[in-house]
Coordinates of C-alpha atoms and ligand atoms in Angstrom, one line a residue:
M254 CA -120.9 157.5 84.5
E255 CA -118.5 155.2 86.3
A256 CA -120.7 155.2 89.3
R257 CA -123.7 154.4 87.0
R258 CA -121.9 151.5 85.5
R259 CA -121.1 149.8 88.7
S260 CA -123.5 147.3 90.1
S261 CA -125.3 148.8 93.0
T262 CA -126.8 146.9 96.0
K263 CA -129.9 147.4 98.0
P264 CA -131.9 145.3 100.3
V265 CA -134.1 142.8 98.5
Q266 CA -137.1 143.8 100.5
S267 CA -137.6 146.8 98.2
L268 CA -137.5 144.6 95.1
K269 CA -139.6 141.7 96.1
P270 CA -142.9 141.6 97.9
T271 CA -142.3 139.6 101.0
K272 CA -144.7 137.9 103.3
T273 CA -143.5 139.4 106.6
V274 CA -146.2 139.1 109.2
S275 CA -145.9 140.5 112.7
V276 CA -148.0 139.5 115.7
D277 CA -148.3 143.2 116.8
E278 CA -149.3 144.6 113.5
D279 CA -152.0 143.2 111.2
L280 CA -155.6 142.4 111.2
T281 CA -158.0 145.2 111.8
K282 CA -161.2 143.4 112.8
A283 CA -164.7 144.5 112.0
S284 CA -165.6 144.3 115.7
D285 CA -163.1 146.9 116.5
A286 CA -165.7 149.5 115.3
L287 CA -167.9 148.8 118.4
P288 CA -167.8 151.3 121.3
L289 CA -167.5 148.7 124.0
P290 CA -165.2 145.7 124.1
L291 CA -166.8 142.8 122.1
H292 CA -167.5 140.6 125.1
L293 CA -169.2 143.4 127.0
S294 CA -171.4 144.4 124.1
N295 CA -172.4 140.7 123.7
A296 CA -173.3 140.4 127.3
V297 CA -175.5 143.5 127.3
F298 CA -177.4 142.6 124.1
F299 CA -177.9 138.9 125.1
T300 CA -179.4 140.0 128.4
L301 CA -181.6 142.6 126.7
F302 CA -182.8 140.1 124.1
F303 CA -183.7 137.4 126.6
S304 CA -185.3 139.8 129.1
A305 CA -187.4 141.4 126.3
V306 CA -188.5 137.9 125.1
Y307 CA -189.3 136.8 128.6
F308 CA -191.2 140.0 129.4
L309 CA -193.3 139.9 126.2
L310 CA -194.1 136.2 126.4
S311 CA -195.2 136.5 130.0
H312 CA -197.4 139.5 129.2
W313 CA -199.0 137.9 126.2
R314 CA -199.7 134.7 128.2
E315 CA -201.5 136.9 130.8
K316 CA -203.5 138.6 128.1
I317 CA -204.6 135.3 126.6
R318 CA -205.6 134.1 130.0
T319 CA -207.7 137.2 130.7
S320 CA -209.0 137.4 127.1
T321 CA -207.5 140.8 126.5
P322 CA -206.8 141.4 122.8
L323 CA -203.1 141.2 121.9
S324 CA -203.4 144.4 119.8
V325 CA -203.8 146.4 122.9
V326 CA -200.2 147.3 123.6
T327 CA -199.0 149.0 126.8
Y328 CA -196.2 151.5 127.1
S329 CA -193.9 149.0 128.8
E330 CA -194.6 146.4 126.0
I331 CA -193.6 149.0 123.4
I332 CA -190.3 149.5 125.1
A333 CA -189.9 145.7 125.4
I334 CA -190.6 145.2 121.6
L335 CA -188.1 147.9 120.8
A336 CA -185.5 146.3 123.0
F337 CA -186.2 142.9 121.4
V338 CA -185.8 144.3 117.9
A339 CA -182.6 146.2 118.7
S340 CA -181.0 143.2 120.4
F341 CA -182.2 140.9 117.6
I342 CA -180.5 143.2 115.0
Y343 CA -177.3 143.3 117.1
L344 CA -177.2 139.5 117.5
L345 CA -177.8 139.0 113.8
G346 CA -175.0 141.5 113.2
F347 CA -172.8 139.8 115.8
F348 CA -173.0 136.5 114.0
G349 CA -172.6 138.4 110.7
I350 CA -169.4 140.1 112.1
D351 CA -168.0 136.8 113.2
F352 CA -168.7 135.3 109.7
V353 CA -167.1 138.3 108.0
Q354 CA -164.1 138.2 110.3
S355 CA -163.5 134.5 109.5
L356 CA -163.5 135.4 105.8
I357 CA -161.1 138.3 106.3
L358 CA -158.7 136.3 108.4
R359 CA -158.6 133.2 106.3
P360 CA -155.6 134.1 104.1
Q361 CA -153.5 135.3 107.0
T362 CA -154.2 132.2 109.1
E363 CA -153.1 130.1 106.2
V364 CA -149.7 131.8 106.3
W365 CA -149.6 131.3 110.0
N366 CA -150.7 127.7 109.6
S367 CA -147.8 126.9 107.3
E368 CA -145.4 128.4 109.8
D369 CA -147.1 126.8 112.7
D370 CA -147.1 123.4 111.1
D371 CA -143.4 123.7 110.5
E372 CA -142.9 124.8 114.1
V373 CA -145.1 122.0 115.4
A374 CA -143.3 119.5 113.2
D375 CA -140.0 120.9 114.4
V376 CA -141.1 120.6 118.1
L377 CA -142.2 117.0 117.4
L378 CA -138.9 116.2 115.7
R379 CA -137.0 117.8 118.5
K380 CA -139.0 115.8 121.1
E381 CA -138.5 112.7 119.1
D382 CA -134.8 113.4 118.8
A383 CA -134.3 114.2 122.5
R384 CA -131.9 111.5 123.8
K385 CA -130.7 110.5 127.1
V386 CA -127.1 110.0 125.8
P387 CA -124.5 112.5 124.7
C388 CA -124.1 113.4 121.0
G389 CA -122.1 110.9 119.1
Q390 CA -123.2 107.9 121.2
A391 CA -126.0 107.0 118.9
L392 CA -127.1 108.1 115.5
D393 CA -129.8 110.3 117.0
C394 CA -127.9 113.4 118.2
S395 CA -129.7 115.4 120.9
L396 CA -130.6 119.0 120.1
P397 CA -130.3 122.0 122.4
P398 CA -133.4 123.0 124.3
L399 CA -136.0 124.8 122.4
P400 CA -135.5 128.5 122.3
P401 CA -138.4 130.7 123.7
P402 CA -140.9 131.6 121.0
A403 CA -139.8 134.6 118.9
P404 CA -142.1 137.6 119.2
I405 CA -142.1 138.2 115.5
V406 CA -142.8 135.5 113.0
T407 CA -141.5 136.0 109.5
V408 CA -142.0 133.9 106.4
Q409 CA -139.2 135.7 104.7
K410 CA -136.0 133.7 104.1
V411 CA -132.8 134.9 105.8
L412 CA -131.2 134.8 102.4
D413 CA -133.5 137.4 101.1
E414 CA -132.2 139.9 103.7
K415 CA -128.8 140.0 101.9
P416 CA -128.2 142.8 99.4
V417 CA -128.8 141.9 95.8
T418 CA -127.2 143.1 92.7
V419 CA -129.3 145.6 90.8
L420 CA -128.7 145.8 87.1
T421 CA -128.3 149.3 85.5
E422 CA -129.4 150.5 82.1
E423 CA -126.0 149.9 80.7
D424 CA -126.1 146.3 82.1
E425 CA -129.4 145.9 80.3
E426 CA -127.8 146.8 77.0
I427 CA -125.0 144.2 77.6
I428 CA -127.6 141.6 78.5
K429 CA -129.4 142.2 75.3
S430 CA -126.1 141.9 73.3
V431 CA -125.3 138.6 75.1
V432 CA -128.8 137.3 74.3
A433 CA -128.4 138.4 70.7
G434 CA -125.0 136.6 70.5
T435 CA -123.0 139.8 69.7
T436 CA -121.1 139.7 73.0
P437 CA -119.8 136.2 73.9
S438 CA -120.8 135.2 77.4
Y439 CA -117.2 134.1 78.2
S440 CA -115.7 137.5 77.5
L441 CA -117.8 139.4 80.1
E442 CA -115.1 139.3 82.9
S443 CA -112.4 140.6 80.6
K444 CA -114.6 143.2 79.0
L445 CA -116.2 144.6 82.2
G446 CA -113.2 144.1 84.6
D447 CA -115.8 143.3 87.3
C448 CA -116.4 139.6 87.9
K449 CA -119.5 140.0 90.1
R450 CA -121.1 142.2 87.5
A451 CA -120.2 139.8 84.7
A452 CA -121.8 136.9 86.6
A453 CA -125.0 139.0 87.2
I454 CA -125.2 139.9 83.5
R455 CA -124.5 136.3 82.3
R456 CA -127.1 135.0 84.7
E457 CA -129.8 137.4 83.5
A458 CA -128.9 136.7 79.9
L459 CA -129.1 132.9 80.6
Q460 CA -132.5 133.2 82.2
R461 CA -133.8 135.1 79.2
L462 CA -132.3 132.7 76.7
T463 CA -133.6 129.6 78.4
G464 CA -136.8 131.0 79.7
K465 CA -135.9 129.3 83.0
S466 CA -135.6 131.0 86.3
L467 CA -132.4 130.7 88.4
E468 CA -134.2 131.8 91.6
G469 CA -132.8 129.8 94.4
L470 CA -129.3 129.8 93.0
P471 CA -127.7 132.7 94.9
L472 CA -125.5 135.3 93.2
D473 CA -124.7 137.6 96.0
G474 CA -122.4 136.7 98.9
F475 CA -119.6 135.2 96.8
D476 CA -116.2 136.5 95.8
Y477 CA -116.2 136.0 92.0
E478 CA -112.7 137.5 91.7
S479 CA -111.3 134.6 93.7
I480 CA -112.3 132.0 91.1
L481 CA -111.3 133.8 88.0
G482 CA -108.9 131.8 85.9
Q483 CA -108.5 129.2 88.5
C484 CA -111.6 127.5 89.8
C485 CA -114.7 128.1 87.5
E486 CA -115.5 129.8 84.3
M487 CA -118.6 131.6 83.3
P488 CA -120.1 131.6 86.8
V489 CA -123.8 132.5 87.3
G490 CA -124.0 131.9 91.0
Y491 CA -123.0 129.2 93.5
V492 CA -124.5 126.1 95.0
Q493 CA -124.9 126.0 98.7
I494 CA -124.0 122.8 100.5
P495 CA -124.4 122.5 104.2
V496 CA -121.2 121.7 106.2
G497 CA -121.6 119.5 109.3
I498 CA -118.9 118.7 111.8
A499 CA -117.9 115.2 113.0
G500 CA -115.6 114.9 115.9
P501 CA -113.5 115.3 117.8
L502 CA -111.6 112.7 115.9
L503 CA -108.6 111.6 117.9
I504 CA -105.8 110.6 115.6
N505 CA -102.1 110.2 116.7
G506 CA -103.0 112.0 120.0
R507 CA -104.5 115.0 118.4
E508 CA -108.1 116.0 118.1
Y509 CA -109.7 117.2 114.9
S510 CA -113.1 118.6 114.1
V511 CA -113.8 117.2 110.7
P512 CA -115.9 119.4 108.3
M513 CA -118.1 117.4 106.0
A514 CA -120.1 119.1 103.2
T515 CA -123.0 116.9 102.3
T516 CA -126.7 116.7 101.7
E517 CA -127.0 113.1 102.7
G518 CA -128.8 112.9 106.0
C519 CA -127.3 110.6 108.6
L520 CA -123.7 110.8 107.2
V521 CA -122.3 113.4 109.6
A522 CA -124.2 111.9 112.6
S523 CA -123.0 108.5 111.7
T524 CA -119.3 109.6 111.3
N525 CA -119.7 111.5 114.5
R526 CA -120.7 108.3 116.3
G527 CA -117.7 106.5 114.9
C528 CA -115.5 109.4 116.1
K529 CA -116.9 109.0 119.6
A530 CA -116.3 105.2 119.7
I531 CA -112.7 105.9 118.5
H532 CA -112.2 108.6 121.1
L533 CA -113.5 106.6 124.0
S534 CA -111.2 103.7 122.9
G535 CA -108.1 105.9 123.1
G536 CA -107.9 107.2 119.5
A537 CA -106.7 106.0 116.2
T538 CA -103.2 105.8 114.7
S539 CA -102.8 107.0 111.1
T540 CA -99.6 106.3 109.3
L541 CA -98.5 107.8 106.0
L542 CA -96.9 105.1 103.8
R543 CA -95.9 107.1 100.8
D544 CA -96.5 110.5 99.2
G545 CA -96.2 111.0 95.4
M546 CA -98.4 112.4 92.7
T547 CA -98.2 110.7 89.3
R548 CA -98.6 111.7 85.7
A549 CA -98.1 109.2 82.8
P550 CA -97.7 110.5 79.2
V551 CA -98.1 108.2 76.3
V552 CA -95.3 108.3 73.6
R553 CA -95.2 106.4 70.4
F554 CA -92.2 105.1 68.3
G555 CA -91.9 103.6 64.8
T556 CA -91.1 100.2 66.4
A557 CA -91.7 98.4 69.6
K558 CA -88.0 98.0 69.9
R559 CA -87.5 101.7 70.1
A560 CA -90.2 102.0 72.7
A561 CA -88.4 99.3 74.7
D562 CA -85.1 101.2 74.3
L563 CA -86.6 104.2 76.0
K564 CA -88.1 102.0 78.7
L565 CA -84.7 100.6 79.6
Y566 CA -83.1 104.0 79.4
L567 CA -85.7 105.5 81.9
E568 CA -85.4 102.6 84.3
D569 CA -81.6 102.7 84.4
P570 CA -80.6 104.1 87.8
D571 CA -77.6 105.8 86.2
N572 CA -80.0 108.1 84.2
F573 CA -82.3 108.9 87.1
D574 CA -80.2 111.7 88.6
T575 CA -80.0 113.6 85.3
L576 CA -83.8 113.2 84.7
A577 CA -84.5 114.2 88.3
V578 CA -82.5 117.5 87.8
V579 CA -84.5 118.2 84.6
F580 CA -87.8 117.4 86.3
N581 CA -87.2 119.3 89.5
R582 CA -86.5 122.5 87.6
S583 CA -90.2 123.0 87.2
S584 CA -91.0 123.7 90.9
R585 CA -89.5 124.3 94.3
F586 CA -91.7 121.5 95.6
G587 CA -91.9 118.9 92.9
R588 CA -89.2 116.3 93.4
L589 CA -89.0 113.3 91.1
Q590 CA -89.2 110.0 93.0
G591 CA -89.4 107.5 90.1
I592 CA -90.6 106.5 86.6
K593 CA -92.5 103.3 86.0
C594 CA -93.0 102.3 82.3
A595 CA -95.5 100.0 80.6
I596 CA -95.3 99.1 77.0
A597 CA -98.2 98.3 74.6
G598 CA -96.5 97.5 71.2
K599 CA -94.9 100.6 69.9
N600 CA -96.5 102.7 72.6
L601 CA -94.8 103.5 75.9
Y602 CA -96.6 104.8 79.0
L603 CA -94.2 106.6 81.4
R604 CA -95.6 106.9 84.9
F605 CA -93.7 109.7 86.7
T606 CA -94.1 110.0 90.5
C607 CA -93.0 113.1 92.5
T608 CA -93.6 114.8 95.8
T609 CA -95.6 118.0 95.5
G610 CA -95.3 119.7 98.9
D611 CA -98.7 120.8 100.2
A612 CA -100.2 120.9 96.7
M613 CA -102.3 118.0 95.4
G614 CA -99.8 118.4 92.6
M615 CA -101.4 117.6 89.3
N616 CA -100.1 120.9 87.7
M617 CA -96.8 120.5 89.3
V618 CA -96.2 117.0 88.1
S619 CA -97.4 117.8 84.6
K620 CA -94.9 120.7 84.3
G621 CA -92.0 118.4 85.5
V622 CA -93.1 115.7 83.0
Q623 CA -93.1 118.2 80.2
N624 CA -89.5 119.3 81.0
V625 CA -88.4 115.6 80.9
L626 CA -90.2 115.0 77.6
D627 CA -88.5 118.0 76.0
F628 CA -85.2 116.8 77.3
L629 CA -85.7 113.2 76.0
Q630 CA -86.4 114.5 72.5
T631 CA -82.7 115.1 72.1
D632 CA -81.7 111.4 72.5
F633 CA -85.0 110.1 71.1
P634 CA -85.9 112.4 68.3
D635 CA -88.2 109.7 66.8
M636 CA -90.4 109.8 69.9
D637 CA -93.9 111.2 69.3
V638 CA -95.6 112.6 72.4
M639 CA -99.2 111.5 71.9
G640 CA -100.6 112.9 75.1
I641 CA -99.2 114.4 78.4
S642 CA -101.7 112.1 80.1
G643 CA -102.0 108.5 78.7
N644 CA -104.4 107.3 81.5
F645 CA -101.7 105.1 83.1
C646 CA -101.5 107.9 85.8
S647 CA -104.4 107.2 86.5
D648 CA -106.5 110.3 87.3
K649 CA -110.2 110.2 88.2
K650 CA -110.9 106.7 86.9
P651 CA -110.9 103.5 88.8
A652 CA -107.6 101.7 87.9
A653 CA -105.6 98.9 89.5
V654 CA -102.4 100.8 89.1
N655 CA -103.5 103.3 91.8
W656 CA -104.8 100.5 94.0
I657 CA -101.5 98.6 93.8
E658 CA -98.9 101.4 93.3
G659 CA -100.7 104.2 95.1
R660 CA -101.2 107.8 94.0
G661 CA -101.0 110.9 96.1
K662 CA -100.9 109.8 99.8
S663 CA -101.0 106.2 100.8
V664 CA -102.3 105.9 104.4
V665 CA -103.2 103.1 106.8
C666 CA -105.3 104.0 109.8
E667 CA -106.1 101.7 112.7
A668 CA -107.8 101.6 116.1
I669 CA -108.7 99.1 118.8
I670 CA -112.3 99.6 119.9
K671 CA -113.0 98.3 123.3
G672 CA -115.7 95.6 123.5
D673 CA -117.9 97.6 125.9
I674 CA -117.7 100.7 123.6
V675 CA -118.8 98.4 120.7
R676 CA -121.8 97.4 122.8
K677 CA -122.7 100.7 124.4
V678 CA -121.9 103.2 121.7
L679 CA -122.2 101.2 118.5
K680 CA -125.0 98.9 119.8
T681 CA -123.5 95.7 118.4
T682 CA -120.9 93.1 119.2
V683 CA -117.3 92.5 118.1
E684 CA -118.3 89.1 116.8
S685 CA -121.0 90.5 114.5
L686 CA -118.8 93.2 113.2
V687 CA -116.0 90.9 112.3
E688 CA -118.4 88.5 110.6
L689 CA -120.2 91.2 108.7
N690 CA -116.9 92.7 107.5
M691 CA -115.8 89.4 106.2
L692 CA -119.1 88.8 104.4
K693 CA -119.6 92.2 103.1
N694 CA -116.4 94.2 102.6
L695 CA -114.2 91.3 101.7
T696 CA -116.2 88.4 100.3
G697 CA -119.1 90.5 99.0
S698 CA -116.8 93.0 97.2
A699 CA -114.8 90.1 95.8
M700 CA -118.0 88.6 94.4
A701 CA -118.8 91.9 92.8
G702 CA -115.3 92.1 91.2
A703 CA -114.5 95.3 93.1
L704 CA -111.5 97.4 92.4
G705 CA -110.4 99.1 95.6
G706 CA -113.9 98.9 96.9
F707 CA -113.4 96.6 99.9
N708 CA -115.2 99.0 102.2
A709 CA -118.7 100.0 103.3
H710 CA -118.8 103.7 102.2
A711 CA -115.4 105.3 102.2
S712 CA -116.4 107.5 99.3
N713 CA -119.2 109.1 101.4
I714 CA -116.7 110.5 103.9
V715 CA -114.0 111.2 101.3
T716 CA -116.3 113.2 99.1
A717 CA -117.9 115.2 102.0
V718 CA -114.5 116.1 103.4
Y719 CA -113.1 116.9 99.9
I720 CA -116.0 119.3 99.1
A721 CA -115.6 121.0 102.4
T722 CA -111.9 121.5 102.1
G723 CA -111.7 122.5 98.5
Q724 CA -110.2 119.2 97.1
D725 CA -111.1 118.0 93.6
P726 CA -114.2 116.0 94.3
A727 CA -113.8 114.0 91.0
Q728 CA -110.7 112.5 92.6
N729 CA -112.9 110.7 95.1
V730 CA -112.8 107.9 92.5
E731 CA -109.3 106.7 93.4
S732 CA -109.1 108.5 96.8
S733 CA -111.9 106.3 98.0
H734 CA -110.0 103.1 97.3
C735 CA -110.0 101.4 100.7
I736 CA -109.9 98.0 102.3
T737 CA -111.5 97.8 105.7
M738 CA -110.3 95.0 107.9
M739 CA -111.8 93.9 111.2
E740 CA -110.4 91.4 113.7
A741 CA -111.3 90.4 117.2
V742 CA -108.3 90.9 119.5
N743 CA -107.5 90.6 123.2
D744 CA -109.1 87.2 123.5
G745 CA -112.0 88.2 121.3
Q746 CA -113.0 91.1 123.7
D747 CA -112.0 94.1 121.5
L748 CA -112.2 95.0 117.9
H749 CA -109.2 95.9 115.7
I750 CA -110.3 97.9 112.8
S751 CA -108.2 99.4 110.0
V752 CA -108.6 101.2 106.7
T753 CA -105.9 101.1 104.1
M754 CA -106.2 103.8 101.5
P755 CA -103.4 103.8 98.8
S756 CA -104.4 106.9 96.8
I757 CA -105.7 109.8 98.9
E758 CA -105.2 112.9 96.6
V759 CA -105.3 116.0 98.7
G760 CA -103.6 119.4 98.9
T761 CA -103.8 122.5 101.2
V762 CA -102.6 125.0 98.6
G763 CA -103.8 125.6 95.0
G764 CA -107.1 124.9 93.4
G765 CA -110.2 125.3 95.5
T766 CA -108.3 125.2 98.8
Q767 CA -107.8 129.0 98.7
L768 CA -111.5 129.9 98.4
A769 CA -112.9 131.5 101.5
S770 CA -115.3 128.7 102.7
Q771 CA -112.9 125.9 101.9
S772 CA -110.0 127.7 103.4
A773 CA -112.0 128.1 106.7
C774 CA -112.6 124.4 106.8
L775 CA -108.9 123.7 106.3
N776 CA -108.2 126.2 109.1
L777 CA -110.5 124.4 111.4
L778 CA -108.4 121.3 110.9
G779 CA -105.2 123.3 111.4
V780 CA -103.9 122.5 107.9
K781 CA -104.6 125.7 106.0
G782 CA -102.2 126.7 103.3
A783 CA -98.5 125.8 103.1
S784 CA -96.9 124.3 106.1
K785 CA -94.4 126.6 107.8
E786 CA -92.5 123.7 109.4
S787 CA -91.9 121.5 106.4
A788 CA -93.3 121.5 102.9
G789 CA -96.0 118.9 102.5
A790 CA -96.7 118.5 106.3
N791 CA -100.2 120.0 106.0
S792 CA -101.3 118.0 103.1
R793 CA -100.0 114.8 104.6
M794 CA -101.8 115.6 107.9
L795 CA -105.0 116.2 105.9
A796 CA -104.6 112.7 104.3
T797 CA -104.3 111.1 107.7
V798 CA -107.4 112.9 108.9
V799 CA -109.3 111.8 105.8
A800 CA -108.3 108.2 106.6
G801 CA -109.3 108.7 110.2
A802 CA -112.7 110.0 109.3
V803 CA -113.2 107.1 106.9
L804 CA -112.3 104.8 109.8
A805 CA -115.0 106.4 111.9
G806 CA -117.5 106.2 109.1
E807 CA -116.8 102.5 108.4
L808 CA -117.1 101.7 112.1
S809 CA -120.4 103.4 112.5
L810 CA -122.1 102.2 109.3
M811 CA -120.9 98.6 109.7
S812 CA -122.3 98.7 113.3
A813 CA -125.6 100.1 112.1
L814 CA -125.8 97.3 109.5
A815 CA -124.8 94.7 112.0
A816 CA -127.4 96.0 114.5
G817 CA -130.0 96.3 111.7
Q818 CA -130.3 100.0 112.3
L819 CA -129.6 101.3 108.8
V820 CA -133.1 101.5 107.4
K821 CA -134.5 102.8 110.7
S822 CA -131.9 105.7 110.9
H823 CA -132.4 106.6 107.3
M824 CA -136.1 106.8 107.7
K825 CA -135.6 109.1 110.6
Y826 CA -132.9 111.4 109.2
N827 CA -133.2 111.3 105.5
R828 CA -136.3 111.6 103.4
S829 CA -139.0 110.4 105.6
N830 CA -139.8 113.7 107.2
K831 CA -140.4 115.6 104.0
D832 CA -143.2 115.3 101.5
V833 CA -141.0 115.1 98.4
S834 CA -143.9 115.8 96.0
K835 CA -144.6 119.1 97.9
A836 CA -140.9 120.0 97.9
S837 CA -140.6 119.5 94.1
S838 CA -143.8 121.5 93.4
Ligands
LIG540 P1 -101.7 121.6 91.9 O1 -100.4 121.2 91.4 O2 -102.2 120.9 93.0 O3 -102.7 121.8 90.8 P2 -101.1 124.4 91.9 O4 -99.9 124.2 90.9 O5 -102.3 125.1 91.4 O6 -101.5 123.0 92.5 O7 -100.6 125.1 93.2 C1 -99.3 124.9 93.7 C2 -98.7 126.3 93.7 O8 -98.5 126.6 95.1 C3 -97.3 126.2 93.0 O9 -97.2 127.4 92.3 C4 -96.4 126.2 94.2 O10 -95.2 126.9 93.9 C5 -97.1 127.0 95.3 N1 -96.8 126.6 96.7 C6 -96.5 127.5 97.7 N2 -96.2 126.8 98.8 C7 -96.3 125.5 98.5 C8 -96.2 124.3 99.3 N3 -95.9 124.3 100.6 N4 -96.4 123.2 98.6 C9 -96.7 123.1 97.3 N5 -96.8 124.2 96.6 C10 -96.7 125.4 97.1

């Protein structure tokens, strides 16, 4: 019974018809029925046909000349007529066979054609992509030489070869009860005690309820236990995002291969080019300015005076030690650094800042804040806690407080890019970069009333690295705050570039960082999990890498813009190669 209830796995081939086509197998032709090889039979009958025709015509001409009636037929003429008829029938049949074969083969050739087209397109793309410079030097990265043609061509997707979950009869009953509403979908994990099976049942129920197929959203190949109660509720599968590598990125004398999860063509290639320019120029220097996660509850009093009393109390250095002891009880890693208050009438916003070790720290800081609020209730019993977060924190929203005060890790990263590297690798000049930076990232953003957006595309790099390494991608809002500065140095020969990012919110423990794929990406960077040397060292290093990758991205995109390459490279790498209408159909 127990065995029956468990989800079983078996190869998908047995479940779905697949279009596997082998060169060796396939295609019995009508001509295979002939005793001789086709070309030999053809030669024999063609010869026979024309010989018979020639023989008969010459004989008949002779008869006409000698006035012999044509009806008088000799023995040799009878043989010639028979040979003519036989070869005529064969030749008629031959063209018939060819016609029939072309009909039989048409469906298969269409399958091949689609593959061949792709292969041809691939070859063309590879040829077009072939470069004379090493990868990273220009946007168009060279590809390895073409592999020899595979002996077997298959239309089947690699994904289909994975085992798939097969639902049992008992699963079918549960699906029906979920569809009927008698079993809540959210309760499947706790009821079944098998997260994978719960996801499979929920998925099937969802498809039936909505009438929409989830084909393409994989279910198998994911550890659903690892997300339970921590990362995602009511899972029905997982979305695949490709991970590309930019680098090596040389920061503070150390090389990093930067994983970027993205579906935006050009992004990794562009960042890679920036990494190359930085590397050839001796690397970048990334400096951590501060490290502190914030949480700001909103509390309300009967009068503004009472709110002001609490503000003064909290900001009095004499009270800080007591409050820090209370706050720090919540965690081994959370250490209170300060409290900044803002008043709005009777309402007070208390912005707590604390270190959080290697965790991004939102949970940690919230627990500490709750401890302090409970403690304050003794001296301020008239204080109403309206919300543990009053948006003065400020989490996942653009806010000047983060831009000015910082949140998470504040980092400045700089590099001097040599003039000849700017010309050879980035295909532009120091002068044009400096001018464009002033016009676009500084003046243009000022004209747009930007808040922390004095950069070309920091959020592109931040988000791709965040997704790859299990950060909260919603925090890209403030984490992407960045001002990019460029200046000509060394008598105008070289370029000084810097990115200043006051609120990079990253962790290497907790949240999505512990999931297998994300953890592998952190491992690649050498910052997986809790630092063994000192708490927080891994997450701080990750923040410096994020800033370094942003520096590379800024350098490359600004260069592409300065050189007028942007549209060209996007046409090449992004959407131009695919027929979108076909893809959607
Ligand atoms: P967050 O606060 O970022 O939401 P969590 O609270 O989910 O993260 O994860 C942090 C957890 O990891 C805490 O329970 C903490 O005690 C534990 N932990 C273990 N090692 C470390 C470390 N080096 N730095 C921070 N937290 C750590």
